[in-house]
Short mmCIF file of C-alpha atoms in Angstrom, two decimals:
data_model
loop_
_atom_site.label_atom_id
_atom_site.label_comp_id
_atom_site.label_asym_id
_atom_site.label_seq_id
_atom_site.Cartn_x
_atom_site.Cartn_y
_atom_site.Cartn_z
CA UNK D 577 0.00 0.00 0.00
CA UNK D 578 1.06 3.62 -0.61
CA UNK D 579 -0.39 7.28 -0.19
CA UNK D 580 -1.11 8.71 -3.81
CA UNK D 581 -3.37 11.42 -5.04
CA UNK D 582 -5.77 9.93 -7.64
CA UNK D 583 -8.92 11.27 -9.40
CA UNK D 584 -11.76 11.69 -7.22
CA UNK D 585 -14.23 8.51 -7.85
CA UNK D 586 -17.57 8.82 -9.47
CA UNK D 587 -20.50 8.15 -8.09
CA UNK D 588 -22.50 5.33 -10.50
CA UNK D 589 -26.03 4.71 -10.49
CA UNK D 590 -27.94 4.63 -6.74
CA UNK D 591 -24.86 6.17 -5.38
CA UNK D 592 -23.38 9.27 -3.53
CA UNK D 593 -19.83 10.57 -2.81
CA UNK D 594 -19.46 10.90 0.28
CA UNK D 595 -16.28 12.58 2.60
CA UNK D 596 -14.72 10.71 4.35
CA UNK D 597 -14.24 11.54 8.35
CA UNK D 598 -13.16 8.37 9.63
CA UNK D 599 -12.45 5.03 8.46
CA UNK D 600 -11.99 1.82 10.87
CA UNK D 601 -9.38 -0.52 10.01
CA UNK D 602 -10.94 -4.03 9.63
CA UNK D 603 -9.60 -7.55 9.49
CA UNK D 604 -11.12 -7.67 6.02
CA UNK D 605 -8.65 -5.13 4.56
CA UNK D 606 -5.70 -7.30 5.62
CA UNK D 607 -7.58 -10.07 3.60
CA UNK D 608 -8.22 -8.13 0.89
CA UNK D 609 -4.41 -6.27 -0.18
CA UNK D 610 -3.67 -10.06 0.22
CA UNK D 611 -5.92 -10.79 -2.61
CA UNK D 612 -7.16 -13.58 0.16
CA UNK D 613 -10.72 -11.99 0.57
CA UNK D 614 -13.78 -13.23 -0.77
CA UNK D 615 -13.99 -10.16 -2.66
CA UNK D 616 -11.17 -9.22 -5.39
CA UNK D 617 -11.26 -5.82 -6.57
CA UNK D 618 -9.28 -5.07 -9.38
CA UNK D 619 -5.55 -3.71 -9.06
CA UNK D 620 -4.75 -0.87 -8.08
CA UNK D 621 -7.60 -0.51 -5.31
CA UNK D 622 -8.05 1.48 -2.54
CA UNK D 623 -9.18 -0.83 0.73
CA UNK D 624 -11.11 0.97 4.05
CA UNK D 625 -14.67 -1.24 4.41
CA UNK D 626 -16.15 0.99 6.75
CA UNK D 627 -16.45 4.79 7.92
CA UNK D 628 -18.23 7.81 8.85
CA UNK D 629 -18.49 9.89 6.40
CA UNK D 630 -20.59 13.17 5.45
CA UNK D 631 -22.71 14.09 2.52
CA UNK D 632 -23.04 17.08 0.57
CA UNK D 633 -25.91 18.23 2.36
CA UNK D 634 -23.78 17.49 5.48
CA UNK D 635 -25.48 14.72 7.27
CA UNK D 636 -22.90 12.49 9.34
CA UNK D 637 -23.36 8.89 8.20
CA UNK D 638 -22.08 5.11 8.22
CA UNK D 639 -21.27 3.57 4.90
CA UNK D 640 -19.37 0.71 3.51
CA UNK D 641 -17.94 2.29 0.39
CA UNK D 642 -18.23 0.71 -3.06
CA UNK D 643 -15.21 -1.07 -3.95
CA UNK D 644 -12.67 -0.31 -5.50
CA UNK D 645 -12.41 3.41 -4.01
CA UNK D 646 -12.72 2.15 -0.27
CA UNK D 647 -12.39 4.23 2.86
CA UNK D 648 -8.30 5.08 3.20
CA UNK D 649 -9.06 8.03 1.19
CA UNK D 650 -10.62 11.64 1.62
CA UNK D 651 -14.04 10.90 -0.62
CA UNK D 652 -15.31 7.11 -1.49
CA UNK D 653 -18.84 6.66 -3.30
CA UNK D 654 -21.34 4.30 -1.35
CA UNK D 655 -24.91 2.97 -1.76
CA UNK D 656 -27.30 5.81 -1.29
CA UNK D 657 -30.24 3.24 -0.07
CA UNK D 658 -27.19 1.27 2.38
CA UNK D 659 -26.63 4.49 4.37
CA UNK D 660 -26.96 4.65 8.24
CA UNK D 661 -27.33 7.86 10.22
CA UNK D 662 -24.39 8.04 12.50
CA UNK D 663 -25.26 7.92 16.74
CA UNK D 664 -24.67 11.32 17.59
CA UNK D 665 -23.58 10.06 20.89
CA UNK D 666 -20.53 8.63 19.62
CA UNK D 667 -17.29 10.09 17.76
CA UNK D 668 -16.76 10.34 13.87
CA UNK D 669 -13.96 7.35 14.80
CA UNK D 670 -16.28 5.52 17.16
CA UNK D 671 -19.03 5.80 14.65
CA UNK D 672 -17.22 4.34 11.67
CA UNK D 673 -15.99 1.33 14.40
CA UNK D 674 -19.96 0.78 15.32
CA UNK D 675 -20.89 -0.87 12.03
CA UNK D 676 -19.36 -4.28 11.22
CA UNK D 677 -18.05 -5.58 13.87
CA UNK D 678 -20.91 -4.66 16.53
CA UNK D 679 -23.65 -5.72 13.52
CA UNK D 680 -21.63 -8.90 13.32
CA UNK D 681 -21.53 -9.52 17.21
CA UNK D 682 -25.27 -8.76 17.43
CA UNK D 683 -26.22 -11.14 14.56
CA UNK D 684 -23.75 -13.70 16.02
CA UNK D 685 -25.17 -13.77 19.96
CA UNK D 686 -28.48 -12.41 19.05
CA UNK D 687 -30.25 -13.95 16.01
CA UNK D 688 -27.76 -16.86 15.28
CA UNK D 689 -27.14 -18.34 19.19
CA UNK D 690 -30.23 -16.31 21.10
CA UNK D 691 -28.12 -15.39 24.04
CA UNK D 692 -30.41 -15.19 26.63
CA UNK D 693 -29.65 -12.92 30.15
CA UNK D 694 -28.39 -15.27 32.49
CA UNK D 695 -26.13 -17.49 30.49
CA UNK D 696 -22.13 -17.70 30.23
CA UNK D 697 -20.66 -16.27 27.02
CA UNK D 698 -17.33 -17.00 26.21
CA UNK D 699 -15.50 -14.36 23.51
CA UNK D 700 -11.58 -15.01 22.05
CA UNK D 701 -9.82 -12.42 20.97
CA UNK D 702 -11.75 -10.22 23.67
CA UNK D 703 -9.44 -7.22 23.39
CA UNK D 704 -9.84 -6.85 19.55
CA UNK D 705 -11.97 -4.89 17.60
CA UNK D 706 -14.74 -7.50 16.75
CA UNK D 707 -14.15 -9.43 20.45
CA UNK D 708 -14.80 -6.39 22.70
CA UNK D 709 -18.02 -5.52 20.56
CA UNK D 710 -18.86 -9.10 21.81
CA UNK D 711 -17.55 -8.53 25.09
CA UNK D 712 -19.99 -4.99 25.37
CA UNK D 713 -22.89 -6.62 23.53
CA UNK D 714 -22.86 -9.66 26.03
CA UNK D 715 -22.62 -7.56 28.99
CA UNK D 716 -25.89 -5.52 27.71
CA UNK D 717 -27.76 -8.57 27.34
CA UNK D 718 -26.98 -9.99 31.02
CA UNK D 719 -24.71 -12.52 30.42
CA UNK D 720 -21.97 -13.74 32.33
CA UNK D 721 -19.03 -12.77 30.06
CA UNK D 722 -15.59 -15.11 29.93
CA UNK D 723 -12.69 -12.65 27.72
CA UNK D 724 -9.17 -14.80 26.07
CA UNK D 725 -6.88 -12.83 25.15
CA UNK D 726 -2.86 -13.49 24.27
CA UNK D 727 -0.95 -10.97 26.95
CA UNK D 728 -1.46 -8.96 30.37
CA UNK D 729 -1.91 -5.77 28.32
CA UNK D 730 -4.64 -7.22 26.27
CA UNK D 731 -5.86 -8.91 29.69
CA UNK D 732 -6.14 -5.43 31.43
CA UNK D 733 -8.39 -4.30 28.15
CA UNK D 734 -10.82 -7.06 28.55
CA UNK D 735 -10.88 -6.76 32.46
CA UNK D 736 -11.63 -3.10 31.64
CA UNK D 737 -14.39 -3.86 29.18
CA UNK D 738 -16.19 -5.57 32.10
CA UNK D 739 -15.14 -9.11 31.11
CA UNK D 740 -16.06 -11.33 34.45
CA UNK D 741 -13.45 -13.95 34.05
CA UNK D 742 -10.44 -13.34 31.78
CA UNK D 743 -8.01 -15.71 30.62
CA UNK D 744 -4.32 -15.06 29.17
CA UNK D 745 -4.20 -18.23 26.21
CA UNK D 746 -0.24 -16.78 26.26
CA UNK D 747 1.63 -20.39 27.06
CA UNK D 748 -1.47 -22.40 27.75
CA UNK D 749 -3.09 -25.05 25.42
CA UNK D 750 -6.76 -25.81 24.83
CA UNK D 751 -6.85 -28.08 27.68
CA UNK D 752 -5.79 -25.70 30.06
CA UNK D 753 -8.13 -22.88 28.96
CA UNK D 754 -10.98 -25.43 28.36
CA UNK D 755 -10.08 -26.32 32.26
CA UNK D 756 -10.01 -22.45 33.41
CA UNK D 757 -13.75 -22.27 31.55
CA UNK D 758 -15.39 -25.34 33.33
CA UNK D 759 -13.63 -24.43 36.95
CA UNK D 760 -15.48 -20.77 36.59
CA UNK D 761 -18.63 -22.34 35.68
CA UNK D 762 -18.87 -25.18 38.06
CA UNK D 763 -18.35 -27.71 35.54
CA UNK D 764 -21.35 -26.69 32.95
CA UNK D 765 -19.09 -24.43 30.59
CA UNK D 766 -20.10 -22.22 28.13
CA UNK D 767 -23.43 -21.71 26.99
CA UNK D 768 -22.67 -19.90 23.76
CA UNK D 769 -19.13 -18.84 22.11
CA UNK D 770 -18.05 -16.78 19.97
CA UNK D 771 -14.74 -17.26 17.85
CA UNK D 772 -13.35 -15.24 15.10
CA UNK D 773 -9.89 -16.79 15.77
CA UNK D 774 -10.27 -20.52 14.84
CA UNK D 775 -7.06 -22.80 14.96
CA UNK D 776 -6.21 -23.56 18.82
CA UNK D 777 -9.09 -21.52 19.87
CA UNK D 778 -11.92 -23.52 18.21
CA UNK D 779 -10.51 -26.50 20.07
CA UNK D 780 -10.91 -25.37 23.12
CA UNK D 781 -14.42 -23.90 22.65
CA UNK D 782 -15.26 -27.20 21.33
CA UNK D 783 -13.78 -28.77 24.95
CA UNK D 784 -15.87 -26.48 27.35
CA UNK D 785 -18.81 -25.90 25.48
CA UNK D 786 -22.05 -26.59 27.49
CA UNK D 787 -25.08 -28.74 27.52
CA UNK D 788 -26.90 -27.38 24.43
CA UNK D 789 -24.30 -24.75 23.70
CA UNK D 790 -23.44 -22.92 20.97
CA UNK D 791 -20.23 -22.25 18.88
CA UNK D 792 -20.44 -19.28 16.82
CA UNK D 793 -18.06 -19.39 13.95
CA UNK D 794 -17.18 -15.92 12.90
CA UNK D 795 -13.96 -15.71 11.54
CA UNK D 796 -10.39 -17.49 11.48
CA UNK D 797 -8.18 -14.52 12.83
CA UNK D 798 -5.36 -17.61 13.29
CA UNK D 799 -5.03 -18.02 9.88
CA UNK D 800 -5.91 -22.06 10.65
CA UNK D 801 -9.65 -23.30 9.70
CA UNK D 802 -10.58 -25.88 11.93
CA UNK D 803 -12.28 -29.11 11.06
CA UNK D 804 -14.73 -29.69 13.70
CA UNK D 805 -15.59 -33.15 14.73
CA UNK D 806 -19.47 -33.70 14.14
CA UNK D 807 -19.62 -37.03 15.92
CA UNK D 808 -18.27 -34.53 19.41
CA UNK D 809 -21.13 -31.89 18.33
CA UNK D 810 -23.71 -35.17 18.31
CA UNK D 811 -22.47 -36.85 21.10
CA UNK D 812 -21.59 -33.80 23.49
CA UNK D 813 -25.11 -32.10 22.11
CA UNK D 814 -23.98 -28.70 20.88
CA UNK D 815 -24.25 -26.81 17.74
CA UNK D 816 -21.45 -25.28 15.71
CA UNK D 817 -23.27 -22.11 13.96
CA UNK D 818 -21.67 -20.50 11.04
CA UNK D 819 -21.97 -16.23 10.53
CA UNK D 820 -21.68 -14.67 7.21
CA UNK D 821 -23.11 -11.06 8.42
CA UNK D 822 -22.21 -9.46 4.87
CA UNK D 823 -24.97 -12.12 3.52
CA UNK D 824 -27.75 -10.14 5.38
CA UNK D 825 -27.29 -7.04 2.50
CA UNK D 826 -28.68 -9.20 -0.08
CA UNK D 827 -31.06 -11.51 1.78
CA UNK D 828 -32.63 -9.43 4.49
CA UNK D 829 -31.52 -5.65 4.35
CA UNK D 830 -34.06 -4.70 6.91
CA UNK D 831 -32.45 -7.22 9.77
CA UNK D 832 -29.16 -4.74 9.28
CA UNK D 833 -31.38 -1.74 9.37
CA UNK D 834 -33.01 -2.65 12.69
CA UNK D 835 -30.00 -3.85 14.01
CA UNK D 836 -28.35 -0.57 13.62
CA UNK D 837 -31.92 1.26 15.53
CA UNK D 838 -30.70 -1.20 18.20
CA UNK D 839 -27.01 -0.12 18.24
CA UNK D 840 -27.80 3.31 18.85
CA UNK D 841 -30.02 2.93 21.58
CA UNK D 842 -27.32 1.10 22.97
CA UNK D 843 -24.99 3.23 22.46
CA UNK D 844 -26.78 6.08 23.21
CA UNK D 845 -27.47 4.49 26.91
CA UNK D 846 -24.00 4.11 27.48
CA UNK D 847 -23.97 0.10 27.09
CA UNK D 848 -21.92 0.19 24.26
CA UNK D 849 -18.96 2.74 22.79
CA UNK D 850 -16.47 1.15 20.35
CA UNK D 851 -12.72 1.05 21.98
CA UNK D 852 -10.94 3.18 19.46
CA UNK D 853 -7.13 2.55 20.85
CA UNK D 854 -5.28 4.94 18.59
CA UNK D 855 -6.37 7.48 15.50
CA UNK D 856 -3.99 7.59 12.49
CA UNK D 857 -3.99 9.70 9.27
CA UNK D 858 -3.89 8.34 6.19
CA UNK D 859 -0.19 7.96 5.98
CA UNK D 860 0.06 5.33 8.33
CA UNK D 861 -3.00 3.23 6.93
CA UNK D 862 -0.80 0.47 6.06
CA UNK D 863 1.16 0.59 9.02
CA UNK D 864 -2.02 0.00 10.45
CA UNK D 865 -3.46 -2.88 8.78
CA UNK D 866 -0.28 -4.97 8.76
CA UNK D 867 -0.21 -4.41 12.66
CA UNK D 868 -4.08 -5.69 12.45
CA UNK D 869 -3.04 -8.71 10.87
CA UNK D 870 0.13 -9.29 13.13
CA UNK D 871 -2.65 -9.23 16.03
CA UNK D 872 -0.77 -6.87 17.98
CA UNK D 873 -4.03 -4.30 18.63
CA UNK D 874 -6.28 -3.86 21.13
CA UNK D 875 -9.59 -2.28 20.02
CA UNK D 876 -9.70 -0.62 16.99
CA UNK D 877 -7.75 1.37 14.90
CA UNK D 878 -9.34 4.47 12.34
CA UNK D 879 -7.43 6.09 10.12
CA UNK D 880 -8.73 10.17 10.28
CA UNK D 881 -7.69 12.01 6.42
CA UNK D 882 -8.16 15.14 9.01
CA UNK D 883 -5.21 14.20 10.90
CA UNK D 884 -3.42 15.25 8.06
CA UNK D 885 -3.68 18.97 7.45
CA UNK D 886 -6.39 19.51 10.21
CA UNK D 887 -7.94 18.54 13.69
CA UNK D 888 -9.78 15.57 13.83
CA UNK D 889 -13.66 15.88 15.09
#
C-alpha cells in the first residue's frame, strides 16, 4: 500500500460521494491487499470497508464504500439506499468502528445463538476490535461474560471492558483454557461462544462448550480453519453455527437496518462505545493494517484524512 493522489471517484447509479471523516481498520482489509478476501477488486484498489463519512448536504453517516475506491481516502462513493445515520452520541472514529463488527456480534449472539440474560458467554480475541463488541454486547444482554486474550496488556483491556473472568491463552493449550472455563462455571461451561480466531481456539471452545451450547463461527483470525468433529457436536449435544453477516445485505436488508436502531439505543445508553485505541492519518494506513493482521491491537484502529492537514472531530 502507498499514499497517492488519484482522481476523485464517481458516483455510478444509486450512489453518492461521500467525505470521508473516519475510516476503521478491519480484518477484512488485511484479507483483501492479500488478494485472500472473498472479494477481489481489481488492481490498483483502494481498501477501508467501513467509515463515517458526510454528505453534501452534510449529514454524518455510516457507509461501507463501493469497492474499488474504499475508505483510506478523503471521498469514497457508497450505496445511497445502504446508508446509516451516524449515533450522535458517539465520535466520527467511534461511529465508523460501530458498524461491522458490533452488527456482526449482534447477529452472532443475538439472532444466530439467542443469548439469553443469564447465560455464560465466552468471547476469544476479547481485546480486539470485533471481540470487545462481543464482550460490550454480552454484557448488555446480562450474560456472564468469559474474555481470552494473548498478553497482560490485552488482559487489562478485557478486564476493563467488564469481562467477568479473563483468561491469558499466552503459554497455555486448549486443555488448560478449556479447564479455566469449566472451573469458573462449576463444571457446565459455556453456553454460547463466539470465535473469530479458529485454529487452537476452536478447540478449546469445542472442549468447554455446554449442555446445548453454541459455537459461533465468525472468523479465522489464526489463519488455521478448523475441522470440527461432528460425531463430538452429536455426542456432546452442541451446535457449531456459522456467521456470514455481509450475507444479510442481499437476503434481508431490513435485519441490518433494525440492528443498527438497536445499536444506537445502545450506544446512546452508554452500554456500548467502540474502543478506538489509537487514530492515524492516512499515511500510516498500512502501518495500520499490517499491525491488524500481526494481532498486535487492542480495540480498533481508524485512520482520520483530518489528521493530516487539520484537527480531527
Amino acid at each position: 500500500m502507498r499514499l497517492e493522489e488519484v482522481p476523485e471517484p464517481v458516483p455510478g447509479e444509486g450512489e453518492v460521494r461521500l467525505k470521508v471523516l473516519a475510516a476503521n481498520v478491519n480484518f477484512p482489509d488485511a484479507l483483501l491487499v492479500r488478494g485472500q478476501y472473498q472479494i477481489r477488486p481489481p488492481l490498483p484498489f483502494t481498501p477501508g470497508v467501513e467509515i463515517c463519512g458526510e454528505t453534501e448536504d452534510g449529514r454524518r453517516v455510516i457507509a461501507n464504500p463501493s469497492l474499488p475506491h474504499g475508505g483510506f481516502a478523503e471521498y469514497v462513493t457508497a450505496s445511497a439506499r445502504a446508508l446509516l445515520p451516524a449515533p450522535e452520541t458517539l465520535d466520527d472514529a467511534e461511529a465508523a468502528a460501530l458498524h461491522i463488527g458490533y452488527q456482526t456480534g449482534w447477529f452472532g449472539l443475538h439472532r444466530r445463538a439467542r443469548l439469553q440474560a443469564g447465560e455464560t458467554l465466552l468471547v476469544h480475541a476479547a481485546a480486539g476490535g470485533v471481540g470487545s463488541a462481543a464482550v460490550q454486547l454480552g454484557k448488555a444482554a446480562g450474560a456472564t461474560v468469559i474474555g481470552v486474550v494473548g498478553g497482560k496488556a490485552k488482559a487489562r483491556t478485557a478486564e476493563d471492558l467488564g469481562c467477568d473472568l479473563v483468561i491469558d491463552r499466552t503459554g497455555e493449550d486448549p486443555a488448560a483454557i478449556a479447564a479455566r472455563v469449566k472451573e469458573f462455571t462449576a463444571g457446565r461451561g459455556a453456553d454460547v461462544v463466539y470465535d473469530p480466531v479458529g485454529g487452537d481456539a476452536y478447540t478449546a471452545s469445542a472442549k468447554c462448550v455446554a449442555f446445548e451450547g453454541r459455537i459461533v463461527v465468525v472468523g479465522f483470525a489464526s489463519g488455521t480453519i478448523p475441522a470440527p468433529a461432528l460425531n463430538h457436536a452429536l455426542v456432546k449435544n452442541y451446535a457449531v453455527l456459522g456467521l456470514h453477516w455481509g450475507l444479510y445485505a442481499a437476503k434481508d436488508p431490513a435485519a441490518i437496518a433494525a440492528c443498527h436502531a438497536e445499536l444506537t439505543r445502545l450506544a446512546a445508553e452508554g452500554a456500548i462505545k467502540p474502543l478506538v485505541s489509537e487514530r492515524v492519518p492516512l499515511a500510516a494506513a498500512a502501518d495500520a493494517v499490517q499491525r491488524l493482521a500481526d494481532g498486535t491491537t487492542t480495540g480498533r484502529l481508524v485512520v482520520v484524512p483530518a489528521l493530516n492537514g487539520g484537527d480531527p472531530r
